[in-house]
Amino acid sequence: MTLPLDFVIPDGWTAVDPGDSGAVFVAVHDAAPGEFTPNITVSVQQRPDDATIDAIAAEAVERLSRTLAGLDVLIVRDVGEPAAPGVMQLLRLRTGEGTELIQTQVHLTVPGATPAERLVLELACTAAPATARRLAPGFQRFVASVHVRQHEGTQQ
């Protein structure tokens, strides 16, 4: 799916090929040898159904929980505005190898011309706990910078 998104990659992050991750964008941050490589991912899905953004965020947690040894939802907060609602959730993840990670997910609605054309962006930052705290301000700036580019010929 091609979506004309603009955003600013935070300092210290490098865009990489998303491969078959299902994401449309992936960036990584340097990590010490042997440590988890922090990453930012952007995924897009068309949601013509009437699921609320809260239900979509809960689906993401359910989907992720099937691949992990443990998952705790630490914070869920509404973001955005009524016309384009969003949800931020902070998750604690435990891999099968016992690694603990923190993932911040931000789910944003991109309204379409009709309800059937609605898109949902999932922006996620995953890192080890101490690293996540250090990288959080950059991820917040990244999320704030994301916007859908206007089509040529339309007024901005």
mmCIF file of C-alpha atoms in Angstrom, residues 1 4 9 32 42 61 68 72 79 82 88 105-106 110 116 124 132 134-135 148:
data_model
loop_
_atom_site.group_PDB
_atom_site.id
_atom_site.type_symbol
_atom_site.label_atom_id
_atom_site.label_comp_id
_atom_site.label_asym_id
_atom_site.label_seq_id
_atom_site.Cartn_x
_atom_site.Cartn_y
_atom_site.Cartn_z
ATOM 1 C CA MET A 1 0.000 0.000 0.000
ATOM 2 C CA PRO A 4 2.037 9.687 0.791
ATOM 3 C CA ILE A 9 13.460 10.737 11.146
ATOM 4 C CA ALA A 32 25.899 -1.958 21.978
ATOM 5 C CA VAL A 42 5.290 2.443 10.629
ATOM 6 C CA VAL A 61 -1.955 -5.938 21.652
ATOM 7 C CA LEU A 68 5.681 -13.219 23.103
ATOM 8 C CA ASP A 72 1.722 -6.030 30.010
ATOM 9 C CA VAL A 79 -4.617 11.199 21.465
ATOM 10 C CA PRO A 82 -12.607 13.622 17.342
ATOM 11 C CA MET A 88 -1.061 5.735 22.539
ATOM 12 C CA GLN A 105 2.529 2.252 20.045
ATOM 13 C CA VAL A 106 0.623 5.149 18.560
ATOM 14 C CA VAL A 110 -6.517 8.917 8.673
ATOM 15 C CA ALA A 116 -14.734 2.710 3.769
ATOM 16 C CA ALA A 124 5.813 1.828 17.197
ATOM 17 C CA ALA A 132 13.436 3.384 25.597
ATOM 18 C CA ARG A 134 16.452 7.814 26.450
ATOM 19 C CA LEU A 135 14.907 7.519 22.965
ATOM 20 C CA VAL A 148 -0.322 12.761 5.098
#
